[in-house]
Short mmCIF file of C-alpha atoms in Angstrom, two decimals:
data_model
loop_
_atom_site.label_atom_id
_atom_site.label_comp_id
_atom_site.label_asym_id
_atom_site.label_seq_id
_atom_site.Cartn_x
_atom_site.Cartn_y
_atom_site.Cartn_z
CA MET A 1 13.98 -14.25 -43.09
CA ALA A 2 13.16 -10.98 -41.33
CA PRO A 3 10.12 -10.83 -39.06
CA GLY A 4 6.91 -9.75 -40.75
CA PRO A 5 4.64 -7.07 -39.39
CA THR A 6 2.66 -9.54 -37.26
CA PHE A 7 5.72 -10.63 -35.26
CA ALA A 8 7.27 -8.93 -32.25
CA ALA A 9 10.94 -9.39 -31.57
CA ALA A 10 11.85 -12.64 -29.84
CA SER A 11 13.27 -10.61 -26.96
CA GLY A 12 9.73 -9.86 -25.83
CA HIS A 13 9.70 -6.17 -26.77
CA VAL A 14 6.29 -5.21 -28.10
CA PRO A 15 5.95 -1.85 -29.86
CA ARG A 16 3.20 0.29 -28.36
CA GLY A 17 0.03 -0.13 -30.39
CA ALA A 18 1.13 -3.47 -31.87
CA CYS A 19 -2.21 -4.99 -30.86
CA ARG A 20 -4.32 -2.21 -32.31
CA ALA A 21 -6.93 -3.10 -34.88
CA GLY A 22 -7.91 -0.98 -37.86
CA ALA A 23 -10.68 1.56 -38.10
CA PRO A 24 -13.19 1.46 -35.24
CA SER A 25 -16.56 -0.13 -35.78
CA SER A 26 -19.45 2.28 -35.33
CA ARG A 27 -21.49 -0.58 -33.85
CA THR A 28 -19.22 -1.12 -30.84
CA ASP A 29 -17.13 2.02 -30.50
CA SER A 30 -19.11 4.14 -28.05
CA VAL A 31 -18.40 3.38 -24.40
CA PRO A 32 -21.60 2.87 -22.34
CA ARG A 33 -22.61 5.12 -19.49
CA ARG A 34 -21.13 4.18 -16.14
CA ARG A 35 -22.61 3.83 -12.67
CA ALA A 36 -21.13 3.90 -9.18
CA VAL A 37 -20.48 0.56 -7.44
CA PRO A 38 -19.35 -0.26 -3.89
CA GLY A 39 -15.76 0.63 -3.14
CA GLY A 40 -15.76 3.82 -5.16
CA ARG A 41 -15.28 2.13 -8.52
CA VAL A 42 -17.40 2.94 -11.53
CA SER A 43 -18.60 0.59 -14.20
CA PRO A 44 -21.36 0.30 -16.75
CA VAL A 45 -24.36 -1.84 -15.99
CA PRO A 46 -23.32 -5.27 -17.29
CA SER A 47 -25.95 -7.47 -18.86
CA THR A 48 -25.40 -11.23 -18.72
CA ALA A 49 -28.59 -11.93 -20.63
CA LEU A 50 -28.13 -12.97 -24.21
CA PRO A 51 -30.99 -11.66 -26.39
CA PRO A 52 -32.04 -14.22 -28.99
CA SER A 53 -31.37 -11.75 -31.76
CA ALA A 54 -27.81 -11.34 -30.51
CA ALA A 55 -27.04 -15.03 -29.98
CA PRO A 56 -23.52 -15.74 -31.22
CA ARG A 57 -22.62 -18.35 -33.77
CA ASN A 58 -22.17 -21.61 -31.87
CA GLY A 59 -19.70 -24.38 -32.61
CA ALA A 60 -18.62 -24.72 -36.27
CA VAL A 61 -15.30 -25.93 -34.75
CA SER A 62 -14.14 -22.46 -33.60
CA PHE A 63 -14.06 -18.73 -34.31
CA TRP A 64 -10.49 -19.15 -35.51
CA TYR A 65 -11.79 -21.14 -38.46
CA ALA A 66 -14.74 -18.81 -38.99
CA ALA A 67 -12.12 -16.12 -39.51
CA THR A 68 -10.03 -18.15 -41.99
CA GLY A 69 -12.58 -20.56 -43.42
CA LEU A 70 -12.52 -24.31 -42.86
CA PRO A 71 -9.67 -25.88 -44.82
CA PRO A 72 -10.39 -28.13 -47.79
CA ARG A 73 -9.79 -31.71 -46.72
CA ARG A 74 -6.81 -33.66 -47.93
CA ALA A 75 -7.43 -37.06 -49.46
CA PRO A 76 -7.86 -40.02 -47.11
CA LEU A 77 -5.41 -42.89 -47.03
CA PRO A 78 -5.74 -44.61 -50.43
CA GLY A 79 -4.87 -48.07 -49.12
CA PRO A 80 -2.25 -50.04 -47.20
CA ARG A 81 1.23 -48.56 -47.20
CA GLU A 82 4.60 -48.69 -45.49
CA ALA A 83 6.43 -45.89 -43.75
CA ASP A 84 9.36 -45.25 -41.46
CA VAL A 85 7.24 -43.27 -39.01
CA CYS A 86 3.45 -43.23 -38.78
CA ILE A 87 1.93 -40.39 -36.75
CA VAL A 88 -1.65 -40.73 -35.52
CA GLY A 89 -3.18 -37.27 -35.09
CA GLY A 90 -2.85 -34.12 -37.18
CA GLY A 91 -2.72 -31.48 -34.46
CA TYR A 92 0.25 -29.53 -33.16
CA THR A 93 1.98 -32.58 -31.67
CA GLY A 94 1.75 -34.72 -34.78
CA LEU A 95 2.66 -31.92 -37.17
CA TRP A 96 5.60 -30.62 -35.12
CA THR A 97 6.92 -34.19 -34.89
CA ALA A 98 6.67 -34.64 -38.65
CA TYR A 99 8.32 -31.25 -39.20
CA TYR A 100 11.36 -31.96 -37.06
CA LEU A 101 11.75 -35.52 -38.37
CA LEU A 102 11.85 -34.32 -41.97
CA ARG A 103 14.14 -31.41 -41.16
CA ALA A 104 16.51 -33.93 -39.56
CA ASP A 105 16.24 -36.51 -42.37
CA PRO A 106 14.36 -35.50 -45.55
CA ALA A 107 14.54 -39.09 -46.82
CA LEU A 108 12.28 -40.42 -44.05
CA ARG A 109 8.90 -41.77 -45.10
CA VAL A 110 6.54 -39.97 -42.70
CA VAL A 111 2.78 -40.56 -42.77
CA VAL A 112 0.32 -38.44 -40.75
CA LEU A 113 -3.20 -39.84 -40.24
CA GLU A 114 -5.99 -37.51 -39.11
CA ARG A 115 -9.59 -38.50 -38.40
CA GLU A 116 -11.08 -35.11 -39.44
CA PHE A 117 -8.74 -32.40 -40.73
CA CYS A 118 -5.45 -31.12 -39.37
CA GLY A 119 -6.20 -28.83 -36.44
CA TYR A 120 -9.77 -30.03 -35.91
CA GLY A 121 -9.16 -30.63 -32.19
CA ALA A 122 -7.56 -28.46 -29.53
CA SER A 123 -4.93 -27.17 -31.97
CA GLY A 124 -7.61 -25.19 -33.80
CA ARG A 125 -9.76 -24.24 -30.82
CA ASN A 126 -7.42 -23.12 -28.02
CA GLY A 127 -6.86 -19.68 -26.53
CA GLY A 128 -3.73 -18.96 -28.56
CA TRP A 129 -1.26 -18.96 -25.66
CA VAL A 130 2.26 -20.07 -26.54
CA THR A 131 3.22 -20.23 -22.87
CA ALA A 132 6.27 -21.60 -21.10
CA ALA A 133 4.14 -22.64 -18.12
CA LEU A 134 4.91 -26.23 -17.16
CA ALA A 135 2.25 -28.77 -18.08
CA GLY A 136 2.56 -30.39 -14.68
CA THR A 137 3.82 -29.74 -11.16
CA ARG A 138 7.45 -29.19 -10.24
CA THR A 139 7.35 -31.38 -7.15
CA ARG A 140 6.18 -34.42 -9.12
CA PHE A 141 8.82 -33.95 -11.81
CA ALA A 142 11.45 -33.34 -9.13
CA ALA A 143 10.54 -36.61 -7.38
CA THR A 144 12.09 -38.52 -10.29
CA HIS A 145 14.68 -36.10 -11.69
CA GLY A 146 15.57 -33.71 -8.88
CA ARG A 147 15.78 -29.94 -8.95
CA GLU A 148 18.20 -29.91 -11.87
CA GLY A 149 15.76 -31.83 -14.04
CA VAL A 150 12.91 -29.44 -13.27
CA VAL A 151 15.05 -26.38 -13.98
CA ALA A 152 16.14 -27.94 -17.28
CA LEU A 153 12.51 -28.57 -18.22
CA GLN A 154 11.56 -24.99 -17.36
CA ARG A 155 14.43 -23.61 -19.44
CA ALA A 156 13.42 -25.88 -22.32
CA MET A 157 9.87 -24.55 -22.17
CA GLU A 158 11.08 -20.95 -22.16
CA ALA A 159 13.21 -21.64 -25.22
CA THR A 160 10.25 -23.38 -26.85
CA VAL A 161 8.23 -20.15 -26.96
CA ASP A 162 10.92 -18.55 -29.10
CA GLU A 163 11.32 -21.75 -31.13
CA VAL A 164 7.66 -21.69 -32.18
CA LEU A 165 8.01 -18.06 -33.25
CA ARG A 166 11.29 -18.76 -35.07
CA VAL A 167 9.88 -21.60 -37.14
CA ALA A 168 6.70 -19.70 -37.96
CA ARG A 169 8.74 -16.70 -39.04
CA GLU A 170 11.27 -18.63 -41.11
CA GLU A 171 8.69 -20.90 -42.73
CA GLY A 172 6.41 -17.99 -43.60
CA VAL A 173 3.52 -19.02 -41.33
CA ASP A 174 1.57 -15.84 -40.59
CA CYS A 175 -0.30 -16.59 -37.37
CA ASP A 176 -0.68 -13.10 -35.82
CA ALA A 177 2.15 -13.93 -33.41
CA VAL A 178 3.27 -11.34 -30.87
CA LYS A 179 5.38 -12.10 -27.81
CA GLY A 180 3.86 -9.81 -25.20
CA GLY A 181 4.27 -12.02 -22.15
CA GLU A 182 1.67 -13.46 -19.82
CA LEU A 183 -0.28 -11.29 -17.37
CA THR A 184 -2.19 -12.85 -14.47
CA VAL A 185 -4.51 -10.64 -12.43
CA ALA A 186 -5.86 -11.03 -8.90
CA ARG A 187 -9.35 -9.69 -8.18
CA THR A 188 -9.72 -10.82 -4.55
CA PRO A 189 -7.33 -10.81 -1.57
CA ALA A 190 -7.16 -14.61 -1.70
CA GLN A 191 -6.19 -14.53 -5.37
CA LEU A 192 -3.54 -11.92 -4.63
CA ALA A 193 -2.08 -14.11 -1.88
CA ARG A 194 -1.94 -17.09 -4.27
CA LEU A 195 -0.31 -14.95 -6.93
CA ARG A 196 2.38 -13.77 -4.50
CA ALA A 197 3.01 -17.37 -3.47
CA ALA A 198 3.26 -18.48 -7.11
CA VAL A 199 5.82 -15.79 -7.91
CA ALA A 200 7.82 -16.67 -4.79
CA GLU A 201 7.80 -20.34 -5.82
CA ASP A 202 8.97 -19.45 -9.31
CA HIS A 203 11.84 -17.42 -7.86
CA ALA A 204 12.80 -20.32 -5.60
CA TRP A 205 13.11 -22.48 -8.75
CA GLY A 206 15.20 -19.87 -10.56
CA ALA A 207 12.45 -18.21 -12.64
CA THR A 208 13.24 -14.71 -11.39
CA ASP A 209 11.83 -12.91 -14.44
CA HIS A 210 8.29 -13.63 -13.19
CA VAL A 211 7.50 -10.32 -11.46
CA LEU A 212 4.76 -9.05 -9.17
CA LEU A 213 2.77 -5.96 -10.16
CA ASP A 214 0.76 -3.69 -7.93
CA ALA A 215 -2.69 -2.48 -8.91
CA ASP A 216 -1.39 0.57 -10.79
CA GLU A 217 1.27 -1.41 -12.66
CA THR A 218 -1.34 -3.98 -13.63
CA ALA A 219 -3.71 -1.28 -14.89
CA ARG A 220 -0.96 0.26 -17.00
CA ARG A 221 -0.91 -3.01 -18.94
CA VAL A 222 -4.60 -3.96 -18.93
CA ARG A 223 -7.39 -2.28 -16.98
CA VAL A 224 -9.31 -5.19 -15.47
CA GLU A 225 -12.14 -4.11 -13.19
CA GLY A 226 -11.34 -4.69 -9.52
CA ALA A 227 -7.78 -5.92 -10.10
CA LEU A 228 -5.80 -5.67 -6.86
CA GLY A 229 -2.53 -6.62 -8.50
CA GLY A 230 -0.99 -9.00 -10.94
CA SER A 231 2.09 -10.79 -12.16
CA TRP A 232 3.87 -10.85 -15.50
CA THR A 233 6.33 -13.17 -17.19
CA PRO A 234 7.90 -12.53 -20.60
CA HIS A 235 7.66 -16.18 -21.65
CA CYS A 236 4.41 -16.22 -23.60
CA ALA A 237 3.20 -15.20 -27.04
CA ARG A 238 -0.22 -14.71 -28.59
CA VAL A 239 -1.10 -16.55 -31.80
CA GLN A 240 -4.14 -17.24 -33.96
CA PRO A 241 -4.30 -21.02 -33.42
CA ALA A 242 -5.93 -22.06 -36.71
CA LYS A 243 -3.49 -20.00 -38.76
CA LEU A 244 -0.60 -21.67 -36.97
CA VAL A 245 -1.83 -25.23 -37.43
CA ARG A 246 -2.92 -24.71 -41.05
CA GLY A 247 0.40 -23.13 -41.91
CA LEU A 248 2.33 -25.86 -40.17
CA ALA A 249 0.37 -28.58 -42.00
CA ALA A 250 1.20 -26.96 -45.34
CA VAL A 251 4.89 -26.73 -44.43
CA VAL A 252 4.99 -30.38 -43.34
CA GLU A 253 3.33 -31.49 -46.56
CA GLY A 254 5.80 -29.41 -48.53
CA LEU A 255 8.67 -31.18 -46.79
CA GLY A 256 7.40 -34.51 -48.10
CA ALA A 257 5.11 -35.90 -45.40
CA ALA A 258 2.08 -37.84 -46.61
CA VAL A 259 -0.84 -36.21 -44.75
CA HIS A 260 -4.12 -38.11 -44.96
CA GLU A 261 -7.28 -36.57 -43.52
CA SER A 262 -10.74 -38.12 -43.03
CA THR A 263 -8.82 -41.24 -41.99
CA PRO A 264 -9.84 -42.59 -38.57
CA VAL A 265 -7.35 -44.86 -36.84
CA THR A 266 -9.32 -47.60 -35.12
CA ARG A 267 -6.40 -49.32 -33.42
CA VAL A 268 -2.71 -48.75 -32.74
CA GLU A 269 -0.47 -51.82 -32.51
CA PRO A 270 3.27 -52.41 -32.49
CA GLY A 271 4.38 -51.81 -36.05
CA ARG A 272 1.03 -50.65 -37.45
CA ALA A 273 -1.87 -48.20 -37.36
CA VAL A 274 -5.17 -49.78 -38.39
CA THR A 275 -7.67 -47.77 -40.47
CA PRO A 276 -10.80 -48.67 -42.49
CA TYR A 277 -8.77 -48.04 -45.65
CA GLY A 278 -5.87 -50.33 -44.80
CA ASP A 279 -2.99 -50.46 -42.37
CA VAL A 280 0.06 -48.24 -42.28
CA VAL A 281 3.00 -50.45 -41.34
CA ALA A 282 5.98 -48.70 -39.74
CA PRO A 283 8.69 -49.54 -37.19
CA VAL A 284 7.72 -46.36 -35.29
CA VAL A 285 4.06 -45.48 -34.61
CA LEU A 286 3.46 -42.30 -32.63
CA ARG A 287 0.20 -41.44 -30.89
CA ALA A 288 -0.54 -37.70 -30.92
CA THR A 289 -4.25 -37.74 -30.13
CA GLU A 290 -4.43 -35.61 -26.94
CA GLY A 291 -8.11 -35.09 -25.93
CA PHE A 292 -9.35 -37.79 -28.32
CA THR A 293 -7.10 -40.54 -26.94
CA ALA A 294 -10.02 -42.19 -25.11
CA ARG A 295 -11.48 -43.20 -28.48
CA LEU A 296 -8.70 -45.74 -29.03
CA PRO A 297 -9.15 -49.29 -27.67
CA GLY A 298 -7.54 -49.82 -24.28
CA LEU A 299 -6.93 -46.11 -23.66
CA ARG A 300 -10.31 -44.88 -22.37
CA ARG A 301 -9.00 -44.18 -18.87
CA THR A 302 -5.47 -43.06 -19.82
CA TRP A 303 -6.20 -39.34 -20.19
CA LEU A 304 -9.38 -37.54 -19.26
CA PRO A 305 -10.82 -35.29 -22.03
CA MET A 306 -11.42 -32.07 -20.09
CA ASN A 307 -13.72 -29.59 -21.76
CA SER A 308 -12.96 -25.90 -22.20
CA SER A 309 -15.13 -23.25 -23.83
CA MET A 310 -14.52 -19.85 -25.41
CA VAL A 311 -16.40 -16.79 -26.62
CA VAL A 312 -15.24 -13.90 -28.78
CA THR A 313 -16.66 -10.40 -29.07
CA ALA A 314 -17.23 -8.22 -32.09
CA PRO A 315 -14.34 -5.78 -32.72
CA LEU A 316 -14.31 -3.21 -29.91
CA GLY A 317 -13.13 -0.06 -31.67
CA ASP A 318 -10.56 2.49 -30.53
CA ALA A 319 -12.63 4.24 -27.85
CA ARG A 320 -13.24 1.03 -25.94
CA TRP A 321 -9.66 -0.07 -26.31
CA ALA A 322 -8.55 3.29 -24.95
CA ALA A 323 -10.62 2.53 -21.84
CA ILE A 324 -9.19 -0.99 -21.48
CA GLY A 325 -5.58 -0.55 -22.60
CA TRP A 326 -3.98 -3.89 -23.50
CA ASP A 327 -1.57 -2.35 -26.02
CA GLY A 328 1.13 -4.91 -25.25
CA CYS A 329 -0.66 -8.02 -26.56
CA GLU A 330 -0.19 -9.85 -23.27
CA THR A 331 -2.12 -13.05 -22.84
CA LEU A 332 -4.38 -12.53 -19.84
CA GLY A 333 -5.54 -14.89 -17.10
CA ASP A 334 -6.71 -14.65 -13.52
CA ALA A 335 -5.85 -16.38 -10.26
CA ALA A 336 -9.30 -17.81 -9.59
CA HIS A 337 -9.69 -21.55 -9.01
CA ALA A 338 -12.08 -21.83 -11.97
CA TYR A 339 -9.80 -19.54 -13.93
CA VAL A 340 -10.30 -17.78 -17.25
CA TYR A 341 -7.87 -17.05 -20.06
CA ALA A 342 -8.02 -14.38 -22.76
CA GLN A 343 -6.26 -12.60 -25.58
CA ARG A 344 -6.70 -9.41 -27.53
CA THR A 345 -6.99 -10.63 -31.09
CA ALA A 346 -5.17 -9.07 -34.03
CA ASP A 347 -8.47 -7.66 -35.35
CA GLY A 348 -9.39 -5.97 -32.08
CA ARG A 349 -11.67 -8.46 -30.30
CA ILE A 350 -11.56 -10.06 -26.86
CA ALA A 351 -11.42 -13.86 -26.96
CA LEU A 352 -12.06 -15.32 -23.50
CA GLY A 353 -12.31 -18.88 -22.28
CA GLY A 354 -13.11 -20.91 -19.18
CA ARG A 355 -14.05 -24.38 -18.06
CA GLY A 356 -17.82 -24.38 -18.77
CA VAL A 357 -19.09 -27.99 -18.64
CA PRO A 358 -15.85 -29.58 -17.45
CA TYR A 359 -16.37 -33.19 -18.52
CA ARG A 360 -18.88 -35.31 -20.42
CA TYR A 361 -19.83 -38.74 -19.13
CA ALA A 362 -17.79 -41.70 -20.46
CA SER A 363 -15.16 -39.41 -21.99
CA ARG A 364 -17.47 -38.17 -24.72
CA THR A 365 -16.53 -35.06 -26.68
CA ASP A 366 -18.54 -32.22 -28.21
CA ALA A 367 -20.00 -32.11 -31.72
CA ASP A 368 -17.87 -29.65 -33.75
CA GLY A 369 -17.45 -27.32 -30.77
CA ALA A 370 -21.14 -26.87 -29.87
CA THR A 371 -21.41 -25.04 -26.54
CA PRO A 372 -24.34 -24.97 -24.04
CA ALA A 373 -26.17 -21.65 -23.78
CA THR A 374 -25.57 -21.62 -19.99
CA THR A 375 -21.80 -21.71 -20.59
CA VAL A 376 -22.04 -18.86 -23.10
CA ARG A 377 -23.95 -16.75 -20.55
CA GLN A 378 -21.42 -17.56 -17.82
CA LEU A 379 -18.49 -16.48 -19.98
CA GLN A 380 -20.32 -13.36 -21.12
CA GLY A 381 -20.88 -12.47 -17.48
CA VAL A 382 -17.20 -12.93 -16.65
CA LEU A 383 -16.20 -10.77 -19.60
CA ALA A 384 -18.62 -8.01 -18.57
CA ARG A 385 -17.33 -8.02 -14.99
CA MET A 386 -13.70 -7.90 -16.04
CA PHE A 387 -14.17 -5.35 -18.83
CA PRO A 388 -17.12 -3.02 -18.14
CA ALA A 389 -16.24 -0.97 -21.22
CA ALA A 390 -17.04 -4.06 -23.32
CA ALA A 391 -20.10 -5.18 -21.35
CA ASP A 392 -22.57 -4.48 -24.15
CA VAL A 393 -20.35 -5.50 -27.07
CA PRO A 394 -22.05 -8.41 -28.82
CA LEU A 395 -20.55 -11.86 -28.74
CA GLU A 396 -20.00 -13.18 -32.25
CA HIS A 397 -18.96 -16.79 -31.65
CA ALA A 398 -18.86 -19.47 -28.95
CA TRP A 399 -17.13 -22.85 -29.16
CA SER A 400 -15.66 -25.66 -27.08
CA GLY A 401 -12.93 -28.27 -27.27
CA VAL A 402 -11.18 -30.87 -25.17
CA LEU A 403 -7.72 -31.06 -23.62
CA ALA A 404 -6.12 -34.15 -22.12
CA VAL A 405 -5.49 -34.55 -18.38
CA PRO A 406 -3.45 -37.45 -16.94
CA ARG A 407 -4.38 -38.71 -13.48
CA ASP A 408 -1.44 -36.88 -11.89
CA TRP A 409 -2.01 -33.72 -14.00
CA CYS A 410 1.50 -33.99 -15.51
CA SER A 411 2.23 -34.21 -19.24
CA THR A 412 4.26 -37.04 -20.70
CA ALA A 413 6.15 -38.10 -23.82
CA GLY A 414 7.95 -41.32 -24.62
CA LEU A 415 8.68 -44.25 -26.90
CA ASP A 416 8.76 -47.91 -25.91
CA PRO A 417 11.94 -49.36 -27.48
CA ARG A 418 10.45 -52.88 -27.37
CA THR A 419 7.46 -52.02 -29.53
CA GLY A 420 8.29 -48.79 -31.34
CA LEU A 421 5.08 -47.24 -29.99
CA GLY A 422 5.45 -43.63 -28.89
CA TRP A 423 3.19 -40.96 -27.44
CA ALA A 424 3.04 -37.38 -26.23
CA GLY A 425 0.28 -35.38 -24.59
CA GLY A 426 -1.66 -34.80 -21.41
CA TYR A 427 -0.84 -31.11 -21.66
CA VAL A 428 -3.51 -29.99 -19.13
CA GLY A 429 -4.24 -26.87 -21.16
CA HIS A 430 -0.65 -25.79 -21.92
CA GLY A 431 -0.32 -27.60 -25.22
CA VAL A 432 0.45 -24.89 -27.77
CA ALA A 433 4.09 -24.63 -26.70
CA THR A 434 4.47 -28.03 -25.04
CA ALA A 435 3.46 -29.77 -28.28
CA ASN A 436 6.47 -28.19 -29.97
CA LEU A 437 8.78 -29.55 -27.28
CA ALA A 438 7.03 -32.89 -27.71
CA GLY A 439 7.68 -32.83 -31.45
CA ARG A 440 11.42 -32.34 -30.96
CA THR A 441 11.50 -34.95 -28.21
CA LEU A 442 9.66 -37.55 -30.30
CA ARG A 443 12.01 -36.78 -33.17
CA ASP A 444 14.99 -37.69 -31.01
CA LEU A 445 13.33 -40.82 -29.67
CA ALA A 446 12.20 -41.97 -33.12
CA LEU A 447 15.56 -41.36 -34.78
CA ALA A 448 17.32 -43.29 -32.01
CA HIS A 449 14.91 -46.19 -32.48
CA LEU A 450 15.51 -46.17 -36.23
CA GLY A 451 19.27 -46.08 -35.72
CA GLY A 452 19.68 -42.58 -37.08
CA GLY A 453 20.30 -40.66 -33.89
CA PRO A 454 21.98 -40.84 -30.47
CA ALA A 455 20.50 -43.05 -27.75
CA GLY A 456 20.00 -40.09 -25.44
CA THR A 457 19.76 -36.31 -25.86
CA ALA A 458 19.19 -33.35 -23.59
CA LEU A 459 15.53 -33.42 -24.59
CA THR A 460 14.97 -37.13 -23.99
CA ARG A 461 16.48 -36.82 -20.51
CA LEU A 462 13.91 -34.24 -19.36
CA PRO A 463 11.70 -35.39 -16.47
CA TRP A 464 8.46 -35.68 -18.43
CA VAL A 465 9.93 -38.27 -20.83
CA GLY A 466 8.84 -41.84 -20.15
CA ARG A 467 6.54 -40.78 -17.34
CA ARG A 468 3.70 -43.24 -16.69
CA VAL A 469 0.89 -42.98 -14.15
CA ARG A 470 -2.22 -44.94 -13.32
CA GLY A 471 -5.41 -44.38 -15.28
CA TRP A 472 -8.52 -42.51 -14.22
CA GLU A 473 -11.23 -44.16 -12.16
CA PRO A 474 -14.01 -46.02 -14.01
CA GLU A 475 -17.41 -44.44 -14.54
CA PRO A 476 -19.44 -43.18 -12.82
CA LEU A 477 -16.67 -42.27 -10.37
CA ARG A 478 -14.75 -40.34 -13.04
CA TRP A 479 -17.73 -38.15 -13.95
CA LEU A 480 -18.79 -37.61 -10.34
CA GLY A 481 -15.27 -36.69 -9.31
CA VAL A 482 -14.73 -34.07 -12.01
CA GLN A 483 -18.16 -32.50 -11.51
CA ALA A 484 -17.54 -32.30 -7.76
CA LEU A 485 -14.07 -30.84 -8.32
CA TYR A 486 -15.25 -27.91 -10.40
CA ALA A 487 -18.34 -27.34 -8.26
CA ALA A 488 -15.94 -27.02 -5.33
CA TYR A 489 -13.70 -24.58 -7.21
CA ARG A 490 -16.62 -22.38 -8.22
CA SER A 491 -17.93 -22.45 -4.66
CA ALA A 492 -14.49 -21.49 -3.38
CA ASP A 493 -14.30 -18.56 -5.80
CA ARG A 494 -17.68 -17.30 -4.62
CA LEU A 495 -16.69 -17.63 -0.96
CA GLU A 496 -13.40 -15.79 -1.52
CA GLU A 497 -15.14 -12.99 -3.40
CA ALA A 498 -17.73 -12.58 -0.67
CA ARG A 499 -15.51 -12.93 2.39
CA GLY A 500 -12.01 -12.03 1.23
CA GLY A 501 -9.18 -13.51 3.27
CA SER A 502 -7.11 -16.53 2.36
CA THR A 503 -7.68 -19.42 -0.02
CA SER A 504 -10.88 -21.29 0.74
CA THR A 505 -10.58 -24.61 2.57
CA VAL A 506 -12.99 -26.01 -0.02
CA ALA A 507 -10.41 -25.40 -2.75
CA ARG A 508 -7.52 -26.80 -0.68
CA VAL A 509 -9.41 -30.04 -0.10
CA ALA A 510 -10.38 -30.24 -3.80
CA ASP A 511 -6.73 -29.85 -4.81
CA VAL A 512 -5.67 -32.74 -2.60
CA VAL A 513 -8.53 -35.08 -3.53
CA SER A 514 -8.18 -34.44 -7.28
CA GLY A 515 -4.42 -34.97 -7.29
CA ARG A 516 -3.75 -31.58 -8.88
CA HIS A 517 -1.20 -30.62 -6.22
#
């Protein structure tokens, strides 16, 4: 099937103007007057205040669903049943696993159980980055599998970006996908030094297509106020997350999977998933619950549900986009410690996210994406500072979600051959692509357990497979630690912006204490 108009070629070439929206909006198309600022730059006066009349829609799961409408819910589990594979969780991980299992063996009885609706969690709330960035650190993966294992994992992730686009294209899932690469900008000397070190490290591990950009080269891609330089890698695509997960759920159902929504799983045991409507009995039970894993008995400290928040503007219009650029659809991040991530949406908005309230006590999660007003103001301020031309464009929506973080900040997938219980997750914010790799990996592990596949494959030998680490500290230590970590990172960012120079000692200590590096 040939690519549709919303897809760029898998090679990474993006036609100029591929990100452009339609006719400009008269409400947001005029660029505000500009004023001089220190250093010779000019920018409009940014306002971080949010007038009550302009308060954005808050929560309602996410903007991505506001754009498409919340999906009608599938029927809950009608009663006890048997299956070959039971998958707990209807996000990217669970759905990709079901997809690849049924593509490998259409006769398999695959049941997917979802507490809310497919894509209710991070799969329908994320920033839309299909990135090849590793969900973990190379040194930790290398400690068990050596350099060759890490290089194989990196190559697998790079191939995964194209695999997601291939399946979406061939299955007719229109998710506004464009492979424009990933651009990271540095706005302080310390950030620029970290960016140079990151590119040098990538090159040392064989990722030589990650390139440094000077200030002018960065501005030719996206004009971010105060950017001193940047880096770019081709291995990332932009998607509309809810369109991807909704489309994938429909494809999986069409392949024969039984998808039951509004079906909470209260316990996972060898050979069964327990629900209020009856048990699903299966020789393979796979846990694909990511940021909601702590809700299951015995797993409260396995992965920490880290919070992330996003805002999205009204459409900017052509005049503002001419001031900003961003014609290549790159995903955009920065090299701050408390970093942000953004995309230019297919309908001409800026969607930008950051950490906000990083963690809720006792691993609690938000209510349908509701976001504190202080977080909305913080993100609006970041957006105004990065994009002065959009400083007075109204925000239309704010939302939050959770991602899963293991204690060593490294993702994991596996299946216990003694019990038939499998898992994948802990993606530390890189789950859109990693979940696809997880789905293919769990397919191989499940088929081997059922006797329908080889005992080992190239995917099941990757260094993240079977990885186990200790759990997080009990409360209140867990809450205190995460709050202190992100307070330290924000303090370090402020110090680096004020003083310049190298990476703040505050951040270096926080990295060591938290176990991130």
